[in-house]
PDB file of C-alpha atoms in Angstrom:
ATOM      1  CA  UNK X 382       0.000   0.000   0.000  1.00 71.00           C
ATOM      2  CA  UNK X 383       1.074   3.798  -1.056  1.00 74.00           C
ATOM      3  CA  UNK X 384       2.403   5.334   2.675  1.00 89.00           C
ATOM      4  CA  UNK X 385       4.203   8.492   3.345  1.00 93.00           C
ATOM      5  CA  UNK X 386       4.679   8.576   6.699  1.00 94.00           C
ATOM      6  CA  UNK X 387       5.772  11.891   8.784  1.00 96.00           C
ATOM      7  CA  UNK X 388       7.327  12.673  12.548  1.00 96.00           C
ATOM      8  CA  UNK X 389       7.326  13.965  14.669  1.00 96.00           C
ATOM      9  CA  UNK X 390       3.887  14.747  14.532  1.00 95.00           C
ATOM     10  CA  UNK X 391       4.043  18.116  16.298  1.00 96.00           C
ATOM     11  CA  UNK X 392       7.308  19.773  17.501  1.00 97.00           C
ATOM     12  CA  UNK X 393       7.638  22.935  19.362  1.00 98.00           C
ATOM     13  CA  UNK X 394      11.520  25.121  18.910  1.00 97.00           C
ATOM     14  CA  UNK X 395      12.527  28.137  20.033  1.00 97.00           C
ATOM     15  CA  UNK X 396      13.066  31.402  17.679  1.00 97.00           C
ATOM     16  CA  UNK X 397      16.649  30.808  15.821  1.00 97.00           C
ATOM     17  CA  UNK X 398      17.396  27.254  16.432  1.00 97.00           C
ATOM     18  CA  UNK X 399      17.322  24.509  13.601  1.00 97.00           C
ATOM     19  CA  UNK X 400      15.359  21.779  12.820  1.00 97.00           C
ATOM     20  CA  UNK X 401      14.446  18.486  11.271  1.00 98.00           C
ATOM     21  CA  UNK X 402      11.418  16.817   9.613  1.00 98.00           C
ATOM     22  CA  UNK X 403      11.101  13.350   8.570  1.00 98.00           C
ATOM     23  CA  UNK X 404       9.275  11.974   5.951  1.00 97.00           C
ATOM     24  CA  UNK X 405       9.401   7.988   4.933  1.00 96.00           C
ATOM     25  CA  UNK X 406       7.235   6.791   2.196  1.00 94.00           C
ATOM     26  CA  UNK X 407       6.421   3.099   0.583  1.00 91.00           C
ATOM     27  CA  UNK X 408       5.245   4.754  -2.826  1.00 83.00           C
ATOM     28  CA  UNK X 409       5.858   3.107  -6.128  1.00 80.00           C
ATOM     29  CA  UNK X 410       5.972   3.769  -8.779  1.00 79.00           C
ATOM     30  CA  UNK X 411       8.108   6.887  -7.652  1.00 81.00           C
ATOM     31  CA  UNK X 412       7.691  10.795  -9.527  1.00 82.00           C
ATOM     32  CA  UNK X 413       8.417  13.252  -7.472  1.00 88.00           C
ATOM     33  CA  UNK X 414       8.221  14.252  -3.746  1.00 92.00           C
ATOM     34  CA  UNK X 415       7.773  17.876  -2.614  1.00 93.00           C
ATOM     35  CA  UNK X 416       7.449  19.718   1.171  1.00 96.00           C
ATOM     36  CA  UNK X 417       4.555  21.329   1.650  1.00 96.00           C
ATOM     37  CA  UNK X 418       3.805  24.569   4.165  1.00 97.00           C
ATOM     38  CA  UNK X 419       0.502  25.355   5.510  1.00 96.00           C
ATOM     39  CA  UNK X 420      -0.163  27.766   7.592  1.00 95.00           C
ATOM     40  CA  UNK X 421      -3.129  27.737  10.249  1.00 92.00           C
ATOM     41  CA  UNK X 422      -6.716  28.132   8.221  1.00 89.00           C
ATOM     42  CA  UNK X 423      -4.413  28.801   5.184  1.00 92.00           C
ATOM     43  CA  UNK X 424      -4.351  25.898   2.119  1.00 94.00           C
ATOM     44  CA  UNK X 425      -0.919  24.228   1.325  1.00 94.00           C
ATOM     45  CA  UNK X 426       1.536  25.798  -0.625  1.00 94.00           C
ATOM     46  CA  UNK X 427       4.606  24.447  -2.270  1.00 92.00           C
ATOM     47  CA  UNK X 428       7.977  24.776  -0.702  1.00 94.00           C
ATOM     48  CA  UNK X 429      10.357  22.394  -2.600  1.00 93.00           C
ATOM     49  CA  UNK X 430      10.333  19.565  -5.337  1.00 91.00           C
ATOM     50  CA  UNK X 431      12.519  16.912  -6.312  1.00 91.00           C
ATOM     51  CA  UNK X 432      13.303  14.450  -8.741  1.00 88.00           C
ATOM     52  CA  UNK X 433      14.475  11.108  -8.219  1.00 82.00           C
ATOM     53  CA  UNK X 434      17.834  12.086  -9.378  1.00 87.00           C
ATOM     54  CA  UNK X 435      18.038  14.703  -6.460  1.00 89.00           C
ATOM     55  CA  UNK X 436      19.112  14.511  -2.986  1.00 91.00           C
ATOM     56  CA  UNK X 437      18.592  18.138  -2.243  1.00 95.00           C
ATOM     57  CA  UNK X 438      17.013  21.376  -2.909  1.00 94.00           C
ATOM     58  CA  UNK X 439      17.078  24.544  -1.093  1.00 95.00           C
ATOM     59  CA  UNK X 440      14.662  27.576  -0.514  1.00 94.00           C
ATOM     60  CA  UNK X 441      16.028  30.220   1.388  1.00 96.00           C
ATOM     61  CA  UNK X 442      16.656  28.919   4.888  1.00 97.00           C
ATOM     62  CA  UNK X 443      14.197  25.313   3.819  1.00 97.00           C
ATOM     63  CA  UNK X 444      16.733  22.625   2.844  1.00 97.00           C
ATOM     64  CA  UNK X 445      15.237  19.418   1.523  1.00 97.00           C
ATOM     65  CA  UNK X 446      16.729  16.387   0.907  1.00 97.00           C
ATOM     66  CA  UNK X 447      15.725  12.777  -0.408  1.00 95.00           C
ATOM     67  CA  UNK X 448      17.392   9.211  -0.518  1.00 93.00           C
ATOM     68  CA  UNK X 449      15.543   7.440  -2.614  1.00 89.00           C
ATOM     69  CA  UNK X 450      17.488   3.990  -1.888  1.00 90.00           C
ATOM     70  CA  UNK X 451      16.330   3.984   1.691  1.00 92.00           C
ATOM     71  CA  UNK X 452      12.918   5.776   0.793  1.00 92.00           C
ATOM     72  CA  UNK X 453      13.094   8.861   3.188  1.00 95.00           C
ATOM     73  CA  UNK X 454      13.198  12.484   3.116  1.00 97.00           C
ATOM     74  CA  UNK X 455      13.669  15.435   5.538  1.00 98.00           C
ATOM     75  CA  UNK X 456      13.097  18.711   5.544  1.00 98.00           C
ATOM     76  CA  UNK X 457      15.443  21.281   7.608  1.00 98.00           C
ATOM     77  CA  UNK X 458      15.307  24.370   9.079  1.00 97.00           C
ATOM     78  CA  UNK X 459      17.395  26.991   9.716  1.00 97.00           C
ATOM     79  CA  UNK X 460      17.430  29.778  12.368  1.00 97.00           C
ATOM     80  CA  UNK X 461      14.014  29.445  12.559  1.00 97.00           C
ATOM     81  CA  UNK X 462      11.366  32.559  12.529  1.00 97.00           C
ATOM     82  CA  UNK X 463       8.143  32.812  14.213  1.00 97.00           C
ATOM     83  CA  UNK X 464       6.916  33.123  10.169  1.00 97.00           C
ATOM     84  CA  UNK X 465       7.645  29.493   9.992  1.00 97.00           C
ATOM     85  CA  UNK X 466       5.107  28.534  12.550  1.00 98.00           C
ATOM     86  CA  UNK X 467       2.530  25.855  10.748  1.00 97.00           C
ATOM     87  CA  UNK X 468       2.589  22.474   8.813  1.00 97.00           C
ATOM     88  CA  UNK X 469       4.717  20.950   6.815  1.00 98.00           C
ATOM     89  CA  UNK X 470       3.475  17.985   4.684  1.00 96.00           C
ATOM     90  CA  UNK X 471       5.187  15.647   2.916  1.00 96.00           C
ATOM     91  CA  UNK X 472       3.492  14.808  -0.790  1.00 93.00           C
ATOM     92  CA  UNK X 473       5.114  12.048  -3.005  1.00 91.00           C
ATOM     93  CA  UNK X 474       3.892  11.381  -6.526  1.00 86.00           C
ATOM     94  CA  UNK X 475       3.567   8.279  -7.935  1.00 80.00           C
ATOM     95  CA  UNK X 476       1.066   8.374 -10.297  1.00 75.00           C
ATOM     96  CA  UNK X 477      -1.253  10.711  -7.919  1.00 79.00           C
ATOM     97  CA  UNK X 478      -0.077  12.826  -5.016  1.00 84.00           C
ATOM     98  CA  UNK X 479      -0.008  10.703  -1.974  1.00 88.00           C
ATOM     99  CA  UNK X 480      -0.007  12.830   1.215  1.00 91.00           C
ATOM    100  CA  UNK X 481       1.625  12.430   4.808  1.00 93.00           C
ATOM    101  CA  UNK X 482      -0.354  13.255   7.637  1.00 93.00           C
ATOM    102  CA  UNK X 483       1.901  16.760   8.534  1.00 95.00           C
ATOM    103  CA  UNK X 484       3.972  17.724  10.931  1.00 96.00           C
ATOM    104  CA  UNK X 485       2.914  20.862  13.380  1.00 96.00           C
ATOM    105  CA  UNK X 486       6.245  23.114  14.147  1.00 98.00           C
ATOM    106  CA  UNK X 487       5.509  25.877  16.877  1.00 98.00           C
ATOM    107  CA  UNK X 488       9.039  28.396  16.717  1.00 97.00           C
ATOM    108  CA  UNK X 489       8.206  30.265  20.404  1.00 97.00           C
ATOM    109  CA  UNK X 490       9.686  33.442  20.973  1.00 96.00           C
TER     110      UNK X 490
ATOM    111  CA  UNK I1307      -3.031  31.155  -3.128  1.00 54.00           C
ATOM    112  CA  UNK I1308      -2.744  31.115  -6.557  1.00 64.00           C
ATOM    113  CA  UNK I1309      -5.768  32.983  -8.042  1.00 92.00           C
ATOM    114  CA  UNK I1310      -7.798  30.344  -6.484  1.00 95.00           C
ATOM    115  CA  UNK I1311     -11.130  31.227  -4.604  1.00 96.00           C
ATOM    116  CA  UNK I1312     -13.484  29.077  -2.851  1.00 97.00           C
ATOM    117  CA  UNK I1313     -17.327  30.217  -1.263  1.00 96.00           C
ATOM    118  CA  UNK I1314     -18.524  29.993   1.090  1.00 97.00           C
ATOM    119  CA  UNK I1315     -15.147  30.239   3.524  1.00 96.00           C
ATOM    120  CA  UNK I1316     -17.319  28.853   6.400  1.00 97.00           C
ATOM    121  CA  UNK I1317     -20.687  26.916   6.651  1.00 97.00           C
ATOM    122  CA  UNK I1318     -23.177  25.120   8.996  1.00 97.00           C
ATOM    123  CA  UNK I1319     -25.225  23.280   7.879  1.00 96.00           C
ATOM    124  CA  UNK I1320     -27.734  20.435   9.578  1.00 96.00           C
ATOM    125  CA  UNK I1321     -27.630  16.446   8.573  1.00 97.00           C
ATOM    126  CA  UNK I1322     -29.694  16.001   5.156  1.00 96.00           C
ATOM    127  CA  UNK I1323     -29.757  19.163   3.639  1.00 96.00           C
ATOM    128  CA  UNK I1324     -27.397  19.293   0.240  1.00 96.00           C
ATOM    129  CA  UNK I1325     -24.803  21.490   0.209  1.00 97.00           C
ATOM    130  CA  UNK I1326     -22.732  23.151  -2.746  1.00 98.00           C
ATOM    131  CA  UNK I1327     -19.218  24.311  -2.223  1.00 98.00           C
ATOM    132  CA  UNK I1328     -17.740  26.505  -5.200  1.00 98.00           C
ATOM    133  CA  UNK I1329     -13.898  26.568  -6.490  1.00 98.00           C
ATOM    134  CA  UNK I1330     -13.213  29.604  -8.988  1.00 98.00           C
ATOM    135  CA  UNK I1331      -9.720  29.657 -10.759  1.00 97.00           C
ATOM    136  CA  UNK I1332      -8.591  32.442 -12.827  1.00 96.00           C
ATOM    137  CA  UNK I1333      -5.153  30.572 -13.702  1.00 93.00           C
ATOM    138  CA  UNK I1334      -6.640  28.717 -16.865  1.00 92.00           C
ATOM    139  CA  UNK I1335      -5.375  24.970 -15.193  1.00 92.00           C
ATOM    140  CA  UNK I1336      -7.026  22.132 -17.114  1.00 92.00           C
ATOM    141  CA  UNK I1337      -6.926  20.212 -13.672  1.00 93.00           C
ATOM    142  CA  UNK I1338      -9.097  20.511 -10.535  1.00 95.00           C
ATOM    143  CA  UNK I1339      -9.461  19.116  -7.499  1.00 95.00           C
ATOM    144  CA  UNK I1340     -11.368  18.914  -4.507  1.00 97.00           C
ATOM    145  CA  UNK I1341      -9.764  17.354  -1.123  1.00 97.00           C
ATOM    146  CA  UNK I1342     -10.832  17.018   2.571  1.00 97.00           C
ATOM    147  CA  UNK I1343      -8.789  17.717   5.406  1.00 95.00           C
ATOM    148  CA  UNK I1344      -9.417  15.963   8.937  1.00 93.00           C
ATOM    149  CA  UNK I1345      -7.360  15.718  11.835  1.00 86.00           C
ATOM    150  CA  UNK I1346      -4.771  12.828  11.901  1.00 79.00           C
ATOM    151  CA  UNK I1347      -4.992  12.251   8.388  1.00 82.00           C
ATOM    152  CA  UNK I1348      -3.099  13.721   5.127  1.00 83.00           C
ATOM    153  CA  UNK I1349      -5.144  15.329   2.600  1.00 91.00           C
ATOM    154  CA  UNK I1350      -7.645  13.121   1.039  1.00 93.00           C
ATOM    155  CA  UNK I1351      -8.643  13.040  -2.971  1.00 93.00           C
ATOM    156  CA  UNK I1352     -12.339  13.713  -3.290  1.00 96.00           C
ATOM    157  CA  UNK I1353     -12.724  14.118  -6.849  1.00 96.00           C
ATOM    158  CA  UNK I1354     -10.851  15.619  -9.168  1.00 94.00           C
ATOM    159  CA  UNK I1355     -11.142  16.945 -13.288  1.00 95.00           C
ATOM    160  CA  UNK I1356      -9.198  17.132 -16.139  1.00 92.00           C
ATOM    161  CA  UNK I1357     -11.086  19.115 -18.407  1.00 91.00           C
ATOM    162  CA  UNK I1358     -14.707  20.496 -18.889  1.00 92.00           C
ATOM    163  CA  UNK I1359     -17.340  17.647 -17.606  1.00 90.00           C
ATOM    164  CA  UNK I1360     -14.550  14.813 -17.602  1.00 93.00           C
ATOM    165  CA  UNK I1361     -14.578  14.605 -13.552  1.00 94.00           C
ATOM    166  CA  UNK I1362     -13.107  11.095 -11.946  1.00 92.00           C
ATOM    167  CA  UNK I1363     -13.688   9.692  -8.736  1.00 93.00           C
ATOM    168  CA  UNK I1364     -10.889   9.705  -5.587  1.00 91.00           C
ATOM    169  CA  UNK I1365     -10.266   7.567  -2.323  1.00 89.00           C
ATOM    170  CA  UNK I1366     -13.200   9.260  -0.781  1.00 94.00           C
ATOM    171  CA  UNK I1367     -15.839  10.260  -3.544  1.00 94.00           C
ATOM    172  CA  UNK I1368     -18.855   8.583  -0.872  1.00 95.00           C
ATOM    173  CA  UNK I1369     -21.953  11.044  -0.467  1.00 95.00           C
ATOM    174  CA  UNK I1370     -20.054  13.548  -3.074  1.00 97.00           C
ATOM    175  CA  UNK I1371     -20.633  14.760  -6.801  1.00 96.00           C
ATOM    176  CA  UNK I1372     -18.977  16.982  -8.551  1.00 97.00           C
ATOM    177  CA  UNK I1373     -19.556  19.189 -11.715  1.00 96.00           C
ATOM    178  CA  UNK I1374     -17.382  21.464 -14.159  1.00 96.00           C
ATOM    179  CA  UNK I1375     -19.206  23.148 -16.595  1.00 94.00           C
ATOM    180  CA  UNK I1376     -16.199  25.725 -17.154  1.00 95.00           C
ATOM    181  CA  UNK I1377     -12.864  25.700 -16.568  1.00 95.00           C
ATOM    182  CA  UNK I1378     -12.472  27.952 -14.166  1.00 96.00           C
ATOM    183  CA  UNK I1379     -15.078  26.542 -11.966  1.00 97.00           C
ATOM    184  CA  UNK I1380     -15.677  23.017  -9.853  1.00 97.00           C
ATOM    185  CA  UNK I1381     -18.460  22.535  -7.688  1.00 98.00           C
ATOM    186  CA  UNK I1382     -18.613  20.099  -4.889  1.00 98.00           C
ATOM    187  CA  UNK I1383     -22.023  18.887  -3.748  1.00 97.00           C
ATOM    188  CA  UNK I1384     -23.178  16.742  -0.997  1.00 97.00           C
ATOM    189  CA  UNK I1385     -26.668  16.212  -1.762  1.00 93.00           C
ATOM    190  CA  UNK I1386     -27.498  14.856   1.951  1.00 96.00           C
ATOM    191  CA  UNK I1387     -24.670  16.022   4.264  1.00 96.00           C
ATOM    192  CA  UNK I1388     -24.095  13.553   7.445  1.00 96.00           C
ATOM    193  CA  UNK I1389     -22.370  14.599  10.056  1.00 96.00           C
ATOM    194  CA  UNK I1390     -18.900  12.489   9.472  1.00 96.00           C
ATOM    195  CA  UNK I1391     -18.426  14.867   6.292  1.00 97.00           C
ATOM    196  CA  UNK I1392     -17.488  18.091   9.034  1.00 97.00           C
ATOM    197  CA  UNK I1393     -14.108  18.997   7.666  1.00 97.00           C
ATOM    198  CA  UNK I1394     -12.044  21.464   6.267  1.00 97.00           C
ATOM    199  CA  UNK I1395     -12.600  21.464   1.813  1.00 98.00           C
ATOM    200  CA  UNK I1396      -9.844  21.980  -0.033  1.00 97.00           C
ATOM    201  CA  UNK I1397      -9.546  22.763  -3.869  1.00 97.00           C
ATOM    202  CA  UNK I1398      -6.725  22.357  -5.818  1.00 95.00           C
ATOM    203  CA  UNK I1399      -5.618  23.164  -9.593  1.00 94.00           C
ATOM    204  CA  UNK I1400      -2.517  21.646 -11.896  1.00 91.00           C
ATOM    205  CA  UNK I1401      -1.483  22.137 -15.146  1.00 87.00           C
ATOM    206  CA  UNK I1402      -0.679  18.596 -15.613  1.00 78.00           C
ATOM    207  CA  UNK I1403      -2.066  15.357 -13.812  1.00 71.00           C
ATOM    208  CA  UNK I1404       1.222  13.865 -13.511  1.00 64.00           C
ATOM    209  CA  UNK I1405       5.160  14.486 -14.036  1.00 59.00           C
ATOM    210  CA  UNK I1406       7.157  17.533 -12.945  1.00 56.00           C
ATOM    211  CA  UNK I1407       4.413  19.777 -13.847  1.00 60.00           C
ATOM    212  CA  UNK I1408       1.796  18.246 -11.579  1.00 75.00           C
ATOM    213  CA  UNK I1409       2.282  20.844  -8.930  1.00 84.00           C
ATOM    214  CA  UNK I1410      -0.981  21.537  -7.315  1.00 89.00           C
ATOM    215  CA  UNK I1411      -1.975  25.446  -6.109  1.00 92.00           C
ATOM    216  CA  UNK I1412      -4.500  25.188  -3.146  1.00 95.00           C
ATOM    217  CA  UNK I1413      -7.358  27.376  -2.818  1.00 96.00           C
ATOM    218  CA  UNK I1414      -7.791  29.028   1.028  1.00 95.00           C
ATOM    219  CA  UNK I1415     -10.281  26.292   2.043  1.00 96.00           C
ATOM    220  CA  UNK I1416     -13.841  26.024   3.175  1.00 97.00           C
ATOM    221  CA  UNK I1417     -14.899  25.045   6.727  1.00 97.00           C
ATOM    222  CA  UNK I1418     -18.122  22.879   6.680  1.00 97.00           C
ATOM    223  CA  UNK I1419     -19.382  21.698   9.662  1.00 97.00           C
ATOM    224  CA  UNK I1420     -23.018  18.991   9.498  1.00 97.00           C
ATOM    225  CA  UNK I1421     -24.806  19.737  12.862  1.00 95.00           C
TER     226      UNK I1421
END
């Protein structure tokens, strides 16, 4: 069965410290997989996208990276801002977009 | 979010009565979708479109219809809303269903909630 699987499931950091999201999936056949943020009564919006022939892909302080031998991914943070507050979901494509369940990051001041 | 409006942004509504939620684009997108959003779970495919009145059916197309009679507009109806379809709605558009280009822009989301 298609899985992408996500943890923790809710995290709370404080303002300027780093951070890391996992994502594991059992998709196949395997597209693409991108991270997701979505902020509170917001929709989703794209935050990176990679191949399978990547292993990483930056936006601004969002680094994303993917090993598709062993199947995961993780997403990490850097001197996190109160702006980055919300959820970040894990979407592989295979086919169709198969989503993980999230993961809630609260930066506190 | 993408040119991408959905009405009404909140609703109650009681159990039984239908209930039409609207998606407008103004991005031209041959694909549309509609998802639901609960609590512990990912995102979850309702029904989606890939062109004017070609619709097709997702994981959770139960007690929901859809309809696009343009292509900048998808309605989602449930013609006798229960009470274990209270969620957050979620419409989505794509230029392409699959591949590199399958990037999907997410309207701001409709609360429904089936008294």
């Amino acid at each position: 069965k298609n899985q992408v699987e996500q943890s923790p499931q809710s995290l709370i950091i404080l303002e300027g410290k780093n951070c890391t999201l996992q994502c594991n999936y059992t998709v196949s056949p395997f597209s693409n997989l991108r991270w997701y943020k979505q902020d509170t009564g917001r929709g989703p919006v794209s935050l990176t996208i990679m191949t399978f022939s990547e292993n990483t892909k930056s936006n601004g302080r969002y680094t994303a990276t993917l090993d598709a031998d062993t199947k995961q991914s993780s997403l990490h943070i850097t001197a996190s801002q109160l702006s980055d507050s919300a959820s970040y979901i894990c979407v592989v494509s295979a086919g169709k977009l198969i989503f993980g369940a999230g993961t809630r990051l609260a930066v506190h001041p | 979010d993408a040119g991408i409006t959905q009405s009404p942004r909140h609703k109650v509504t009681e159990t039984g009565t239908p209930v039409t939620l609207r998606c407008h684009q103004t991005e031209n997108h041959r694909y549309m979708y509609w998802y639901r959003q609960d609590p512990g779970h990912g995102l979850r495919l309702i029904h989606y479109s890939y062109g004017v009145k070609d619709t097709d059916k997702g994981e959770v197309s139960d007690g929901y219809s859809v309809s696009r009679s343009k292509t900048e507009d998808f309605l989602l109806t449930l013609e006798s809303a229960t009470s274990s379809q209270t969620s957050v709605y979620f419409c989505a558009i794509s230029e392409a269903g699959t591949g590199d280009a399958d990037t999907q822009y997410f309207g701001p989301g409709t609360r429904l909630t089936v008294l």
